[in-house]
Amino acid sequence: METRQEAALSRLEKNSRVGKIRLIVAIDACPACRRQEGEYDKGHVPELPTRGCSHPLRCRCFYEPTLIEIFP
Ligand SMILES: [Zn+2]
């Protein structure tokens, strides 16, 4: 079954206003999550929750779109 984050990612990838997709990590994210932080092209975005996440509260990374155009 698709997770909430997978669903969010596929929505962003289908949205033509979205240029790139940023992976945002929590301030106290574990090393595995920190390594994934950054901006990615569509189709090259790492999946969430992060594989090997070692944080006691679990992976709290999320996706944020980079918009091509700003709404008027
Ligand atoms: Zn983590």
PDB file of C-alpha atoms and ligand atoms in Angstrom:
ATOM      1  CA  MET A   1       0.000   0.000   0.000  1.00  0.00           C
ATOM      2  CA  GLU A   2       1.097   3.525  -0.725  1.00  0.00           C
ATOM      3  CA  THR A   3       2.193   5.541   2.287  1.00  0.00           C
ATOM      4  CA  ARG A   4       1.088   9.125   2.874  1.00  0.00           C
ATOM      5  CA  GLN A   5       4.504  10.384   1.845  1.00  0.00           C
ATOM      6  CA  GLU A   6       4.549   8.325  -1.332  1.00  0.00           C
ATOM      7  CA  ALA A   7       1.136   9.741  -2.178  1.00  0.00           C
ATOM      8  CA  ALA A   8       2.383  13.274  -1.489  1.00  0.00           C
ATOM      9  CA  LEU A   9       5.423  12.703  -3.692  1.00  0.00           C
ATOM     10  CA  SER A  10       3.451  11.342  -6.617  1.00  0.00           C
ATOM     11  CA  ARG A  11       1.072  14.317  -6.388  1.00  0.00           C
ATOM     12  CA  LEU A  12       4.044  16.695  -6.548  1.00  0.00           C
ATOM     13  CA  GLU A  13       5.628  14.816  -9.437  1.00  0.00           C
ATOM     14  CA  LYS A  14       2.403  15.043 -11.446  1.00  0.00           C
ATOM     15  CA  ASN A  15       2.002  18.765 -10.798  1.00  0.00           C
ATOM     16  CA  SER A  16       3.418  20.758 -13.706  1.00  0.00           C
ATOM     17  CA  ARG A  17       3.958  23.835 -11.528  1.00  0.00           C
ATOM     18  CA  VAL A  18       6.421  21.907  -9.408  1.00  0.00           C
ATOM     19  CA  GLY A  19       9.985  22.211 -10.680  1.00  0.00           C
ATOM     20  CA  LYS A  20      12.165  20.375  -8.239  1.00  0.00           C
ATOM     21  CA  ILE A  21      11.341  18.670  -5.001  1.00  0.00           C
ATOM     22  CA  ARG A  22      13.129  19.440  -1.771  1.00  0.00           C
ATOM     23  CA  LEU A  23      13.567  16.899   0.934  1.00  0.00           C
ATOM     24  CA  ILE A  24      13.396  18.676   4.275  1.00  0.00           C
ATOM     25  CA  VAL A  25      14.776  17.056   7.400  1.00  0.00           C
ATOM     26  CA  ALA A  26      14.093  17.805  11.066  1.00  0.00           C
ATOM     27  CA  ILE A  27      16.635  19.874  13.009  1.00  0.00           C
ATOM     28  CA  ASP A  28      17.573  16.845  15.089  1.00  0.00           C
ATOM     29  CA  ALA A  29      17.298  14.332  12.250  1.00  0.00           C
ATOM     30  CA  CYS A  30      19.441  11.210  12.321  1.00  0.00           C
ATOM     31  CA  PRO A  31      22.514  10.883  10.038  1.00  0.00           C
ATOM     32  CA  ALA A  32      20.648   8.750   7.486  1.00  0.00           C
ATOM     33  CA  CYS A  33      18.005  11.452   7.055  1.00  0.00           C
ATOM     34  CA  ARG A  34      20.573  14.252   6.955  1.00  0.00           C
ATOM     35  CA  ARG A  35      22.321  12.559   4.067  1.00  0.00           C
ATOM     36  CA  GLN A  36      19.112  12.758   2.043  1.00  0.00           C
ATOM     37  CA  GLU A  37      18.497  16.449   2.664  1.00  0.00           C
ATOM     38  CA  GLY A  38      18.523  18.517  -0.509  1.00  0.00           C
ATOM     39  CA  GLU A  39      16.820  19.373  -3.762  1.00  0.00           C
ATOM     40  CA  TYR A  40      16.034  16.689  -6.324  1.00  0.00           C
ATOM     41  CA  ASP A  41      14.777  16.432  -9.870  1.00  0.00           C
ATOM     42  CA  LYS A  42      11.463  14.668 -10.352  1.00  0.00           C
ATOM     43  CA  GLY A  43      11.976  10.939 -10.580  1.00  0.00           C
ATOM     44  CA  HIS A  44      15.157  11.087  -8.506  1.00  0.00           C
ATOM     45  CA  VAL A  45      13.685  11.852  -5.117  1.00  0.00           C
ATOM     46  CA  PRO A  46      14.618   9.425  -2.332  1.00  0.00           C
ATOM     47  CA  GLU A  47      11.709   7.647  -0.760  1.00  0.00           C
ATOM     48  CA  LEU A  48      10.388   8.490   2.688  1.00  0.00           C
ATOM     49  CA  PRO A  49      10.417   7.410   5.439  1.00  0.00           C
ATOM     50  CA  THR A  50      14.193   7.237   5.117  1.00  0.00           C
ATOM     51  CA  ARG A  51      15.548   3.719   4.940  1.00  0.00           C
ATOM     52  CA  GLY A  52      17.705   3.056   7.976  1.00  0.00           C
ATOM     53  CA  CYS A  53      16.332   5.993   9.942  1.00  0.00           C
ATOM     54  CA  SER A  54      17.605   5.596  13.509  1.00  0.00           C
ATOM     55  CA  HIS A  55      15.778   8.431  15.250  1.00  0.00           C
ATOM     56  CA  PRO A  56      13.653   7.348  18.254  1.00  0.00           C
ATOM     57  CA  LEU A  57      10.717   9.415  16.976  1.00  0.00           C
ATOM     58  CA  ARG A  58      11.192   7.854  13.526  1.00  0.00           C
ATOM     59  CA  CYS A  59      11.714   9.646  10.266  1.00  0.00           C
ATOM     60  CA  ARG A  60      10.068  13.068  10.180  1.00  0.00           C
ATOM     61  CA  CYS A  61      11.374  14.141   6.788  1.00  0.00           C
ATOM     62  CA  PHE A  62       8.934  15.643   4.317  1.00  0.00           C
ATOM     63  CA  TYR A  63       8.762  16.892   0.749  1.00  0.00           C
ATOM     64  CA  GLU A  64       8.447  20.507  -0.276  1.00  0.00           C
ATOM     65  CA  PRO A  65       7.873  21.616  -3.858  1.00  0.00           C
ATOM     66  CA  THR A  66       9.913  24.246  -5.658  1.00  0.00           C
ATOM     67  CA  LEU A  67       7.332  26.062  -7.755  1.00  0.00           C
ATOM     68  CA  ILE A  68       8.089  27.136 -11.305  1.00  0.00           C
ATOM     69  CA  GLU A  69       5.688  30.060 -11.202  1.00  0.00           C
ATOM     70  CA  ILE A  70       4.342  32.015  -8.287  1.00  0.00           C
ATOM     71  CA  PHE A  71       0.584  32.336  -8.125  1.00  0.00           C
ATOM     72  CA  PRO A  72      -0.564  35.903  -8.861  1.00  0.00           C
TER      73      PRO A  72
HETATM   74 ZN    ZN B   1      15.975   9.613  10.381  1.00  0.00          ZN
END
